[in-house]
Short mmCIF file of C-alpha atoms in Angstrom, two decimals:
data_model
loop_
_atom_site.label_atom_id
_atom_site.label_comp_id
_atom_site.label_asym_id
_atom_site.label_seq_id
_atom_site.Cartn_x
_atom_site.Cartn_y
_atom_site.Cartn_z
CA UNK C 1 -61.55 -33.76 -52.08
CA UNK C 2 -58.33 -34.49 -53.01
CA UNK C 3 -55.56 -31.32 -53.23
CA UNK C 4 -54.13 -30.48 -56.34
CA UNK C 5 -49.87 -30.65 -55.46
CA UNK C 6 -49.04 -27.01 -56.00
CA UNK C 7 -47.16 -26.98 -59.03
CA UNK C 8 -44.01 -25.58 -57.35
CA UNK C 9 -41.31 -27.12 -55.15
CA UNK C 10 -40.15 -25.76 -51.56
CA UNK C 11 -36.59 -25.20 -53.90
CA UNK C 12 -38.35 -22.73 -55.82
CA UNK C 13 -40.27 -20.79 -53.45
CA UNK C 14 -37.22 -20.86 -51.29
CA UNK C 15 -35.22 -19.29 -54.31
CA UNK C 16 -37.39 -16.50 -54.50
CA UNK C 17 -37.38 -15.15 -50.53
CA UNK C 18 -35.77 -12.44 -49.15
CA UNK C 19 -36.13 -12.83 -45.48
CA UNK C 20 -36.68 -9.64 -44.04
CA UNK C 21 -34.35 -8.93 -40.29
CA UNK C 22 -35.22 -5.01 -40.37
CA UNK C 23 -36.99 -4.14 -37.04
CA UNK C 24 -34.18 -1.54 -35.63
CA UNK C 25 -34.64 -2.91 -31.67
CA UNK C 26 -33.05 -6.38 -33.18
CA UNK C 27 -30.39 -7.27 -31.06
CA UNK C 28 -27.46 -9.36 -31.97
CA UNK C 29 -28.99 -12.44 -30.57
CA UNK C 30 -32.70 -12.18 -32.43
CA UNK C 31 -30.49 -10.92 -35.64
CA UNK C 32 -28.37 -14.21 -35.18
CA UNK C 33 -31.82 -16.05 -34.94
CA UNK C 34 -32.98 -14.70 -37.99
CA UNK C 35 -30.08 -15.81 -39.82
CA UNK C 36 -30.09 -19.01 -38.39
CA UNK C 37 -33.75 -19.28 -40.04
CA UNK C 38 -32.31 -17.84 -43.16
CA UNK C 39 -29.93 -20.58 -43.45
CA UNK C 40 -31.49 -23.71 -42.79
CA UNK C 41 -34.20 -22.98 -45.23
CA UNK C 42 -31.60 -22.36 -47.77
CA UNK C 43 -33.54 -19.44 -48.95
CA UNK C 44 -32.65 -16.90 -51.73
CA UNK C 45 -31.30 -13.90 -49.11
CA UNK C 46 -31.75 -11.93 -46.03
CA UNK C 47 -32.15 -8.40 -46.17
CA UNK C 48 -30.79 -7.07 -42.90
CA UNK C 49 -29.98 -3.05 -41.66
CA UNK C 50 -27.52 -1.63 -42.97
CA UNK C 51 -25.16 -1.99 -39.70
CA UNK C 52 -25.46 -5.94 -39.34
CA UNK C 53 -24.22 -6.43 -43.37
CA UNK C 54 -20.56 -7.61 -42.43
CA UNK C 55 -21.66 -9.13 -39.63
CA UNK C 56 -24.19 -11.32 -41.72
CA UNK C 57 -22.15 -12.09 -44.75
CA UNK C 58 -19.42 -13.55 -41.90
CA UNK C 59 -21.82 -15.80 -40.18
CA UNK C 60 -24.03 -17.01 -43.84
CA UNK C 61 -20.28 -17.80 -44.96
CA UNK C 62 -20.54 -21.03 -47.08
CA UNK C 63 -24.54 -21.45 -46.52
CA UNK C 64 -25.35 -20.05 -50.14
CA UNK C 65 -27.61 -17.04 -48.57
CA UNK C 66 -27.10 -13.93 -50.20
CA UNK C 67 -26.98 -11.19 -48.04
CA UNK C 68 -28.94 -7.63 -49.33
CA UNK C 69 -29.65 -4.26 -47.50
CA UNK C 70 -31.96 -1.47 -47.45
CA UNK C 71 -31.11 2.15 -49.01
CA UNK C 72 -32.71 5.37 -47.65
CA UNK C 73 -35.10 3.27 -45.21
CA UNK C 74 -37.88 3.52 -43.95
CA UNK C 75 -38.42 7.03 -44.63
CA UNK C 76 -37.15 7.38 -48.81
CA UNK C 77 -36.24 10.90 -47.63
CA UNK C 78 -32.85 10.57 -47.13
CA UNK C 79 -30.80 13.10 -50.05
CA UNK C 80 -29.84 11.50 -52.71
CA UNK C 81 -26.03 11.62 -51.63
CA UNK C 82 -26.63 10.05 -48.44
CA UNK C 83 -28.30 6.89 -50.54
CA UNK C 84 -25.46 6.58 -52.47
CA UNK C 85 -23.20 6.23 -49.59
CA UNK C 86 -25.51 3.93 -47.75
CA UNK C 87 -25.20 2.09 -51.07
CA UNK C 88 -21.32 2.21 -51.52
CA UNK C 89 -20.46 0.87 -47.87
CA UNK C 90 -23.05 -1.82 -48.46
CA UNK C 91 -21.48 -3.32 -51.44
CA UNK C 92 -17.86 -2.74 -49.34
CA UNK C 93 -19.31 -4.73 -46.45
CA UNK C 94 -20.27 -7.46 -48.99
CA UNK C 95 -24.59 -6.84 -49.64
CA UNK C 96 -25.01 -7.62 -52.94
CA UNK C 97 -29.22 -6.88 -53.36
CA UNK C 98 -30.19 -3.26 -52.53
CA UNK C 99 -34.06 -2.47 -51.85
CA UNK C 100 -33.94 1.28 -51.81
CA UNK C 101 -36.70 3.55 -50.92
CA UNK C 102 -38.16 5.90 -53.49
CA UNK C 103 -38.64 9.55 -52.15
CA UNK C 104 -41.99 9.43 -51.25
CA UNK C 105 -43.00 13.04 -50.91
CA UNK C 106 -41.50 13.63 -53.96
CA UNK C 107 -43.56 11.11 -55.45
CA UNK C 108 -46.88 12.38 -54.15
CA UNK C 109 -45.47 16.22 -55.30
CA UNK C 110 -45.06 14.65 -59.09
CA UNK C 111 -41.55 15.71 -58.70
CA UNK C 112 -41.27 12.97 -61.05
CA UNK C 113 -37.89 13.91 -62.42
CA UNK C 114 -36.13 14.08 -59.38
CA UNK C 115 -37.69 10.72 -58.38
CA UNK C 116 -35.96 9.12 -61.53
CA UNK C 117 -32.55 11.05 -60.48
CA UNK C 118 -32.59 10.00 -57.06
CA UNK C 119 -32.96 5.79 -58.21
CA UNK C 120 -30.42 6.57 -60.78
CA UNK C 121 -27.78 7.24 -59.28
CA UNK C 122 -28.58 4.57 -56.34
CA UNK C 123 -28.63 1.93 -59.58
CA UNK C 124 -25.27 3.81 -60.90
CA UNK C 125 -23.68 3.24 -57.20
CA UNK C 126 -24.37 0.23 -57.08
CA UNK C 127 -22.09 -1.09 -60.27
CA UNK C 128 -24.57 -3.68 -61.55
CA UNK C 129 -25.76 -5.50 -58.59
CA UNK C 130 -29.68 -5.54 -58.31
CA UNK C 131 -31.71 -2.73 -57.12
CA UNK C 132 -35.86 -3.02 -56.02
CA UNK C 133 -37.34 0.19 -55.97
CA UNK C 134 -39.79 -0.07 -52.77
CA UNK C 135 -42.90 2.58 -53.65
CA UNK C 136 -44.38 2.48 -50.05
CA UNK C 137 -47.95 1.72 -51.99
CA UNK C 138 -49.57 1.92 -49.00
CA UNK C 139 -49.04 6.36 -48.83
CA UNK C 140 -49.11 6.14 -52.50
CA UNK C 141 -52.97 6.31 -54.82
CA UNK C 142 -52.83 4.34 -58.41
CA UNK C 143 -51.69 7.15 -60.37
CA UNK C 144 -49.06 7.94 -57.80
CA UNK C 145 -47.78 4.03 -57.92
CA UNK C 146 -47.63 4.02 -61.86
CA UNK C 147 -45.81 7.01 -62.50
CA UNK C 148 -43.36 5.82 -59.27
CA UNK C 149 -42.98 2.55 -60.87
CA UNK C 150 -42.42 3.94 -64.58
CA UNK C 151 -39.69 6.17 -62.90
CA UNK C 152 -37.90 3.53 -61.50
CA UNK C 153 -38.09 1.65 -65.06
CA UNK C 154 -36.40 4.68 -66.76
CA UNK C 155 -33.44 4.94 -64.13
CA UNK C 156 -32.77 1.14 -64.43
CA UNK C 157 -33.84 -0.43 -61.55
CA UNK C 158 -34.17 -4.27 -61.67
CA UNK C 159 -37.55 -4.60 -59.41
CA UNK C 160 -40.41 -2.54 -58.54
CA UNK C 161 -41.54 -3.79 -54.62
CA UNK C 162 -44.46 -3.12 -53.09
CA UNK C 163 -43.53 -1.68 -49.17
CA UNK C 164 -41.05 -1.29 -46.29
CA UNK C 165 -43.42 -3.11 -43.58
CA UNK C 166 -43.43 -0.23 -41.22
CA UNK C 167 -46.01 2.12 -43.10
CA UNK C 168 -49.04 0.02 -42.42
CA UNK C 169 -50.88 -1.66 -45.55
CA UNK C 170 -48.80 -3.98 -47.37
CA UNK C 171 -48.44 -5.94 -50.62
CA UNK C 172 -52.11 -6.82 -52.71
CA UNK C 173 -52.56 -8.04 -55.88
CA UNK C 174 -54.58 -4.78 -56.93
CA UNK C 175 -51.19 -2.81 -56.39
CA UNK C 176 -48.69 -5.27 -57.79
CA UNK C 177 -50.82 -5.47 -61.05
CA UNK C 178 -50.61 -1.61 -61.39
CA UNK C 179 -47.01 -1.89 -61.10
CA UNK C 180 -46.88 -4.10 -63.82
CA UNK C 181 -48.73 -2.55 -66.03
CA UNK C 182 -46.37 0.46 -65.74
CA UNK C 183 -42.85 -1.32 -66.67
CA UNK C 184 -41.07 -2.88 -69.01
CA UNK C 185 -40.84 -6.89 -69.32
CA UNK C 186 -36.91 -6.45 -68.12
CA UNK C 187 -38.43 -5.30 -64.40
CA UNK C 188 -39.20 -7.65 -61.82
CA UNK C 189 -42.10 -7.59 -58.92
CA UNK C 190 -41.10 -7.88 -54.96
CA UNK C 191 -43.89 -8.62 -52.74
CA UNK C 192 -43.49 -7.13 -49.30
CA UNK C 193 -45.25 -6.25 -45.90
CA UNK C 194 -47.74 -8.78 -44.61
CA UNK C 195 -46.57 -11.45 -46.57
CA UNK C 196 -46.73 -14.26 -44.37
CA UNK C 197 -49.01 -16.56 -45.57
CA UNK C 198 -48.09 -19.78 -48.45
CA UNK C 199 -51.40 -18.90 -50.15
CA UNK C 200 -50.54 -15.30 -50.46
CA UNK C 201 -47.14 -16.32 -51.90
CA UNK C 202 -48.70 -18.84 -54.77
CA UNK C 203 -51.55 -15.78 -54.87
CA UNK C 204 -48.92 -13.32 -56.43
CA UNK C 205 -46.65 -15.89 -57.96
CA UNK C 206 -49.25 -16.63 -60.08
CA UNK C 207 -49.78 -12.85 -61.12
CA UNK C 208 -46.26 -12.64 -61.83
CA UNK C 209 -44.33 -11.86 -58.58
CA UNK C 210 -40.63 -13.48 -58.35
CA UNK C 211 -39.02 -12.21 -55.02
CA UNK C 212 -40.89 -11.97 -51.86
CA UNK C 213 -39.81 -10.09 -48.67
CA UNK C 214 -41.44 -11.90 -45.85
CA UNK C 215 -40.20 -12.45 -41.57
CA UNK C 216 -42.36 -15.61 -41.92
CA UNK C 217 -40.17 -17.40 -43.93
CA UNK C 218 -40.34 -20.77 -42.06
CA UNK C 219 -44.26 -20.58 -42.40
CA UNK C 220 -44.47 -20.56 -45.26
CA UNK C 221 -41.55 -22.79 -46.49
CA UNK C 222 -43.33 -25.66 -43.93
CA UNK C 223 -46.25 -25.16 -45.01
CA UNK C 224 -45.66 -25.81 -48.82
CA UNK C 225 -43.72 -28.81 -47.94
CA UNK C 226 -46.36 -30.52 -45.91
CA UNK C 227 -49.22 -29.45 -48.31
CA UNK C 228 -47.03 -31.37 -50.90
CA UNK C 229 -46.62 -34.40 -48.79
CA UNK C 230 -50.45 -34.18 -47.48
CA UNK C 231 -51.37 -33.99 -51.69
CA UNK C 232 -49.67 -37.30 -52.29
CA UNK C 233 -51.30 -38.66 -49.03
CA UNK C 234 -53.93 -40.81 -49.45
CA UNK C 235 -56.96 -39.15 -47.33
CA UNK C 236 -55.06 -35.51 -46.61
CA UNK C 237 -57.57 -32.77 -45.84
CA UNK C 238 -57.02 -29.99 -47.50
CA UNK C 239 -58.55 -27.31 -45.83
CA UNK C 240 -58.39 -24.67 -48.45
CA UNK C 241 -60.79 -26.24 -50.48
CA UNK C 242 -63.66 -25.46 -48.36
CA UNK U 1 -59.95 30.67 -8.78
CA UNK U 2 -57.23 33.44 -10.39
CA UNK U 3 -54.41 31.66 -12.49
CA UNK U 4 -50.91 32.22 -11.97
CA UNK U 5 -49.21 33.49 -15.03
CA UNK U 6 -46.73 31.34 -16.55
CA UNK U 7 -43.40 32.33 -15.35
CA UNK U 8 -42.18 31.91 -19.24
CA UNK U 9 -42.87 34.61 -22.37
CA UNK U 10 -43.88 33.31 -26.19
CA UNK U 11 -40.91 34.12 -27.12
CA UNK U 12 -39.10 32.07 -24.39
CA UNK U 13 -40.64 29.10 -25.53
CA UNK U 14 -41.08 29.66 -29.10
CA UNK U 15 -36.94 29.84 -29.07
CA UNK U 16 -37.07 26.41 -27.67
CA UNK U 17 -38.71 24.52 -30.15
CA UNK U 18 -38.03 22.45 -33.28
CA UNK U 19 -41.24 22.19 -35.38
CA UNK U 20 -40.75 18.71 -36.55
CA UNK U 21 -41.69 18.23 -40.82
CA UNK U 22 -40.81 14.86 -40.94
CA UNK U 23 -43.64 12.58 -42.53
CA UNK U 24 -42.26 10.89 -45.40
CA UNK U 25 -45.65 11.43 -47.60
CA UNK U 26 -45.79 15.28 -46.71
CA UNK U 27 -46.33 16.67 -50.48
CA UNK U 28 -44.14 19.85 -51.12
CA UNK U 29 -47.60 22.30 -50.41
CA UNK U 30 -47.78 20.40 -47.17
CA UNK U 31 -44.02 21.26 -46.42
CA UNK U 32 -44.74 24.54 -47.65
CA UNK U 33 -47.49 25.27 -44.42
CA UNK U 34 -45.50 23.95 -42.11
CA UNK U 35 -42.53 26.37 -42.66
CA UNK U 36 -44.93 29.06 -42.97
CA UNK U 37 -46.44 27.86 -39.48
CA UNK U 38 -42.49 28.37 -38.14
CA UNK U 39 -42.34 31.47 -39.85
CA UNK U 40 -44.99 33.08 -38.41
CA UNK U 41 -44.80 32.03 -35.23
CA UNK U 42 -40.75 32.88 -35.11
CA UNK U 43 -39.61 29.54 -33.24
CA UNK U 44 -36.21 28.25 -33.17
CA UNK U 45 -35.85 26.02 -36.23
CA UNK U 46 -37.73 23.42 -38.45
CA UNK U 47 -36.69 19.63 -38.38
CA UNK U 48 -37.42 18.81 -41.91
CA UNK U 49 -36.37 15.80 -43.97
CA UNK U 50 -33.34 15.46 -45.03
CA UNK U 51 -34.63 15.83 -49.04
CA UNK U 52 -35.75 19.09 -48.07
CA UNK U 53 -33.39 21.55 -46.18
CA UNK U 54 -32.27 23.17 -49.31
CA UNK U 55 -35.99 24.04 -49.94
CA UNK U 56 -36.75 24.99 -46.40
CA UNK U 57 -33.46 27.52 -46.09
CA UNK U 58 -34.55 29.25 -49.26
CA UNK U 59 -37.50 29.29 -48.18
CA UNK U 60 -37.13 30.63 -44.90
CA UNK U 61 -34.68 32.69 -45.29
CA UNK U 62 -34.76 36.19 -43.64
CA UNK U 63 -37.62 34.80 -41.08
CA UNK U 64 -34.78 34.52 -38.75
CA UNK U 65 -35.58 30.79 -38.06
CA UNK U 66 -32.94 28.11 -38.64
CA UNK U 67 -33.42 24.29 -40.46
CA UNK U 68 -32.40 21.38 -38.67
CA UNK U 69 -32.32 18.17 -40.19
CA UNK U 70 -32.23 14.03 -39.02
CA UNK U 71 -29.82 12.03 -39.93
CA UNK U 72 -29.79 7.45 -39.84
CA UNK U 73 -33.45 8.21 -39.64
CA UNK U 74 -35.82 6.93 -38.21
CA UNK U 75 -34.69 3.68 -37.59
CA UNK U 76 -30.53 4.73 -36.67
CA UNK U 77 -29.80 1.70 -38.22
CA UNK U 78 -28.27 3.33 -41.43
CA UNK U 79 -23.83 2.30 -41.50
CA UNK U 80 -22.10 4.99 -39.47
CA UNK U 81 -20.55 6.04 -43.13
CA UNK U 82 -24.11 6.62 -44.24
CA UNK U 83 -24.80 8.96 -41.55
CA UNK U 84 -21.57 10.77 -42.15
CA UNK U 85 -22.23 11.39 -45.52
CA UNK U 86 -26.22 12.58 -44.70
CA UNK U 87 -24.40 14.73 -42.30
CA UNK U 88 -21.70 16.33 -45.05
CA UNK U 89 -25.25 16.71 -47.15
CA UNK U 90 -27.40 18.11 -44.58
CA UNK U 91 -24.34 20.85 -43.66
CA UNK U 92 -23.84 21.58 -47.75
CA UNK U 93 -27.35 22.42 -48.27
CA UNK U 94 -27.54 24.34 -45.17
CA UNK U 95 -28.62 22.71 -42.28
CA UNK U 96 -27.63 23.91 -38.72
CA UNK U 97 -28.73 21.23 -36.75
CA UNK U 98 -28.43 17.10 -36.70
CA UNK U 99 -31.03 15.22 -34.80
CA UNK U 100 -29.18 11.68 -35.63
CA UNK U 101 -30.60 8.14 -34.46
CA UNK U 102 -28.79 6.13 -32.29
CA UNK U 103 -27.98 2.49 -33.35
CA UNK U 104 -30.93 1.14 -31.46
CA UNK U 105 -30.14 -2.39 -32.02
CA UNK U 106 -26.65 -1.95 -31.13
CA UNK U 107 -27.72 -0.11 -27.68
CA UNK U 108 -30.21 -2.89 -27.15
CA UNK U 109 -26.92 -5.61 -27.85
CA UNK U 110 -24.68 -3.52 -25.09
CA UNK U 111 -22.14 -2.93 -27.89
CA UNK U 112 -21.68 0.24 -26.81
CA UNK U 113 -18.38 0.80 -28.05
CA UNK U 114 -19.52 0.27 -31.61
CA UNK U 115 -22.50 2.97 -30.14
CA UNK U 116 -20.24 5.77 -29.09
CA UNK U 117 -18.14 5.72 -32.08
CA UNK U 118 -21.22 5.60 -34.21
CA UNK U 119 -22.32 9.17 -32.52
CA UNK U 120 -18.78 10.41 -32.88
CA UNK U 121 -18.57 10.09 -36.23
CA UNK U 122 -21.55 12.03 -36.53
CA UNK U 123 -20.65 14.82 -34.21
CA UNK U 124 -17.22 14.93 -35.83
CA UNK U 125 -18.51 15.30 -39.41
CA UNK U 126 -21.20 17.71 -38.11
CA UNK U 127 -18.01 20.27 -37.48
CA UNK U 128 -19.11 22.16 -34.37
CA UNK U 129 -23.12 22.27 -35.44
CA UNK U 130 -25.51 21.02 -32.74
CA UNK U 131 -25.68 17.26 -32.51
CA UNK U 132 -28.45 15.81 -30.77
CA UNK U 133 -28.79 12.16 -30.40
CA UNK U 134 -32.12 10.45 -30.70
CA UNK U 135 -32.31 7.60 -28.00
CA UNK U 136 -35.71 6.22 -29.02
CA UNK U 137 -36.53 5.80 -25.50
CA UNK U 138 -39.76 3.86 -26.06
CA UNK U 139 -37.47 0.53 -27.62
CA UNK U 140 -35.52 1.04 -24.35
CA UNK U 141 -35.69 -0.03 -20.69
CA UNK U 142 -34.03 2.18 -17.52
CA UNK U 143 -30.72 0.87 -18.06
CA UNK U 144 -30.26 1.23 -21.93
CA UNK U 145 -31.45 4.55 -21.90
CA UNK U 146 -29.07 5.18 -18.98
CA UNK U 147 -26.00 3.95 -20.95
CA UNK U 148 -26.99 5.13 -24.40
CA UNK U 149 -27.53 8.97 -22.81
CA UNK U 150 -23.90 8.37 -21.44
CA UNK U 151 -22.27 7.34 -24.49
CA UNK U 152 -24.08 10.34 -26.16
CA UNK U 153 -22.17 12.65 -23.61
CA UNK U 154 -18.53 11.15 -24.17
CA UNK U 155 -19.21 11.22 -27.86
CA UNK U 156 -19.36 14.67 -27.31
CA UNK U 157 -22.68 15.14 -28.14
CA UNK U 158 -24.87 18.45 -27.57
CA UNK U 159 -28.12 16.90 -26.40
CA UNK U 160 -29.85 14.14 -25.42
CA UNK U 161 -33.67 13.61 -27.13
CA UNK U 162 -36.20 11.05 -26.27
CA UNK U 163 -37.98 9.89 -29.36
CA UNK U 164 -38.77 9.92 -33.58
CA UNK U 165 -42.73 10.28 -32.90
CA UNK U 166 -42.44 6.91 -35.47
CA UNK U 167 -41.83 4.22 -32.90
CA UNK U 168 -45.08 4.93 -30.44
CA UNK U 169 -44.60 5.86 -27.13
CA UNK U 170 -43.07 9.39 -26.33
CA UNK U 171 -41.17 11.85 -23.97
CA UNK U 172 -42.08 11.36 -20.79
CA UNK U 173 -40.71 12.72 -17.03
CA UNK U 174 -39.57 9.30 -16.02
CA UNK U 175 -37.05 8.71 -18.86
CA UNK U 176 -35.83 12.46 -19.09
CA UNK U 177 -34.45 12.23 -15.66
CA UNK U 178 -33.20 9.10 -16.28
CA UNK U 179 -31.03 11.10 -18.98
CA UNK U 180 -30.48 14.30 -17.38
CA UNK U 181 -29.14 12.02 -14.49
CA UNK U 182 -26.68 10.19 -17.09
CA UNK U 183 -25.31 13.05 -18.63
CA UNK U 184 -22.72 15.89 -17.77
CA UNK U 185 -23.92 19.68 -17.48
CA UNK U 186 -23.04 20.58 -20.74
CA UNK U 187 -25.16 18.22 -22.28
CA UNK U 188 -29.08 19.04 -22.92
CA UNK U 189 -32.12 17.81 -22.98
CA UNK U 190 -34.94 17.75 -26.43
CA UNK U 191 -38.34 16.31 -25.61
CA UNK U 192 -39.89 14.75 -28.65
CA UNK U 193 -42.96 12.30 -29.40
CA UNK U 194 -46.26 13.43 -27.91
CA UNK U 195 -45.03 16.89 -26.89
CA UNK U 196 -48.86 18.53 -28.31
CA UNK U 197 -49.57 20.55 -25.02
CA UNK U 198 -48.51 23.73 -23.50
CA UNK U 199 -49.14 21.79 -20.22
CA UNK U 200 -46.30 19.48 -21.23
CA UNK U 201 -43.72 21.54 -22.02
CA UNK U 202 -44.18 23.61 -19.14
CA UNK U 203 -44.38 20.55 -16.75
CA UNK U 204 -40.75 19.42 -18.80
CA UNK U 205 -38.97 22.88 -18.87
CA UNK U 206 -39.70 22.49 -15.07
CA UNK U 207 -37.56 19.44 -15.17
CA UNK U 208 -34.82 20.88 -17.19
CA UNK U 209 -35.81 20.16 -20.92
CA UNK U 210 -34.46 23.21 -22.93
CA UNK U 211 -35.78 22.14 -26.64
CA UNK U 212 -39.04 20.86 -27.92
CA UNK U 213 -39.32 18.69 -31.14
CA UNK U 214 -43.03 19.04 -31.75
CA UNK U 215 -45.78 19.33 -34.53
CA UNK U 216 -47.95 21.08 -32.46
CA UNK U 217 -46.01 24.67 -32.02
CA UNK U 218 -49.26 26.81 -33.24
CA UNK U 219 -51.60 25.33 -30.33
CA UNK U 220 -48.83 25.18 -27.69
CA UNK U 221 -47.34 28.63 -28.43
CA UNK U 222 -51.57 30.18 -28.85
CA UNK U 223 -52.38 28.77 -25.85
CA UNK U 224 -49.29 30.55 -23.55
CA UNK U 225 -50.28 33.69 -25.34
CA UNK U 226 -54.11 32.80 -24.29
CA UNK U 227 -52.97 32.05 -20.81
CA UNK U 228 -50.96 35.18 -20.36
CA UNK U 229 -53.74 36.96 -21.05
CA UNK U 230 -56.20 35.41 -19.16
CA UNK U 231 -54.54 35.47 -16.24
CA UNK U 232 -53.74 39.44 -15.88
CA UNK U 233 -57.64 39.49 -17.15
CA UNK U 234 -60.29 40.01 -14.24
CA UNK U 235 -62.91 36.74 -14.28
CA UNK U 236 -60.50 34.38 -16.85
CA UNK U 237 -60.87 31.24 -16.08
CA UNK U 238 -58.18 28.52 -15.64
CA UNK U 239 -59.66 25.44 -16.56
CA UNK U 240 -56.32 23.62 -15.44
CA UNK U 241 -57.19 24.73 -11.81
CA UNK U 242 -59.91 22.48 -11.45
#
């Protein structure tokens, strides 16, 4: 009955989390909350709205949380030359990770070209820092999420990610191992929307996932660290066993 | 039993209202209805996504109705320089009309300094075009709404509109007088979210709403014709009577 320790550390999982502070009625107070979180847990980065960037990079001063931003969210239907200003005052307010949304009824048109156009020239805006591509898999069928995820391959993006949050559905494993399938070894895998759980973190770490976008950080992060104390713990009950 | 006729022609209404385009998995065919929907019917203007007002002017052109656009959508949490850039975009590809988002977290903080300039921006780069200014009433209590409707107005600001239809909830009387009382004259009113009935709008033009963002223009705009009808007809029945 013992637990096998799982074979990450609370470091590692920690290193890979981008705590998500998107819900638009935030206020200043719940943001500062967030960030709070964000810092004690001395987690990867937050990825806040677009208008609380400057504000976040002042207050995570000196906590070594990165501070990234969405592009074109929640909708992806913003023109292309409204994403690329999103993503230059971003970068000029100090994010330095930018999930943009793909056009989504492009997408589902097969517009596939100007799908590839419209991630290009977010990744050429945004002068090397790291771009996620988020497909909204949820509004998306299979075919649909491999071509998207192909598309954002060709234009250079750095990760393909699974959702925004506010489109219902969410990050599964069927999803995340189509958008494998469909790029290159160079492109990464963010996990996103309804990721609140540690065993749905070591679920899709395990199928190749390295960044997750969760609000349930602090779940999470305690949770691994007590189910590695509990392992070493002579009687610990591990529940998940059952 | 005889039904008064409504004191309002098709026409009357179907120059008050917006038809709203605006899901962000609409496929280009689906777009493609929808305008033809506005077309036929001869309404004011389409709200389509920003991705597609060059498509929906060409499209539309000669049908005498006009494309609107939102901008910091739906969320309003895009950086004021994003929205002024969506707006230079939206005006460039021919769009006549900005329905932008207000900073809802902002309004929700009381910065509503940072809120006003946010909107003036906007109007400013909209260069005389009709601004309206989406309070998202349903993430707001009496008092925000109250203040946000006034910064709208000294941010010079052509109307005042309740909602995205994304964030649940809806126009309603309560909140639109809580506007109309926070604004000057030359400020008006756009119901949006939930406006599906002809009983609605007529119950909100009675209030002083002079624009409709809605999805449901064919049923509202057949059912006034219906009524007209039925009322000058001997026998019709009103079923709203009962």
């Amino acid at each position: 009955m013992s637990q096998t320790p799982p074979a990450v550390t609370v470091a590692q999982i920690a290193g890979m989390i981008d705590h998500a502070i998107l819900k638009p009625e935030l206020t200043r107070a719940e943001v500062d909350a967030q960030l709070d979180i964000a810092a004690e847990h001395r987690i990867f980065s937050v990825c806040v709205r677009p208008s609380d960037i400057a504000y976040a990079v002042q207050r995570l001063a000196g906590s070594g949380v990165a501070v990234g931003t969405v592009i074109g969210f929640p909708h992806g239907t913003t023109s292309t030359a409204g994403k690329v200003a999103e993503v230059r005052q971003a970068l000029a307010d100090g994010g330095v990770e930018l999930d943009m949304v793909v056009n989504i009824g492009w997408v589902r048109s097969g517009l596939l070209e100007q799908v590839e156009q419209d991630i290009r020239a977010v990744v050429e805006a945004a002068e090397g820092r790291v771009v996620k591509v988020i497909l909204e898999t949820a509004l998306l069928d299979d075919e649909q999420i491999a071509a998207a995820s192909a598309a954002a391959d060709r234009a250079g993006a750095h990760f393909v990610k699974t959702s925004t949050g506010f489109a219902g559905g969410g990050a599964n494993l069927h999803d995340l191992a189509i958008m494998k399938a469909n790029v290159s070894e160079r492109v990464e895998l963010k996990a996103s929307g309804g990721v609140r759980s540690l065993d749905t973190v070591l679920e899709m770490l395990a199928e190749g996932v390295t960044r997750f976008g969760t609000s349930g950080t602090a779940t999470i992060l305690d949770d691994l660290a007590g189910r590695i104390a509990g392992s070493t713990a002579p009687g610990a009950v591990d529940e998940t066993s059952y």
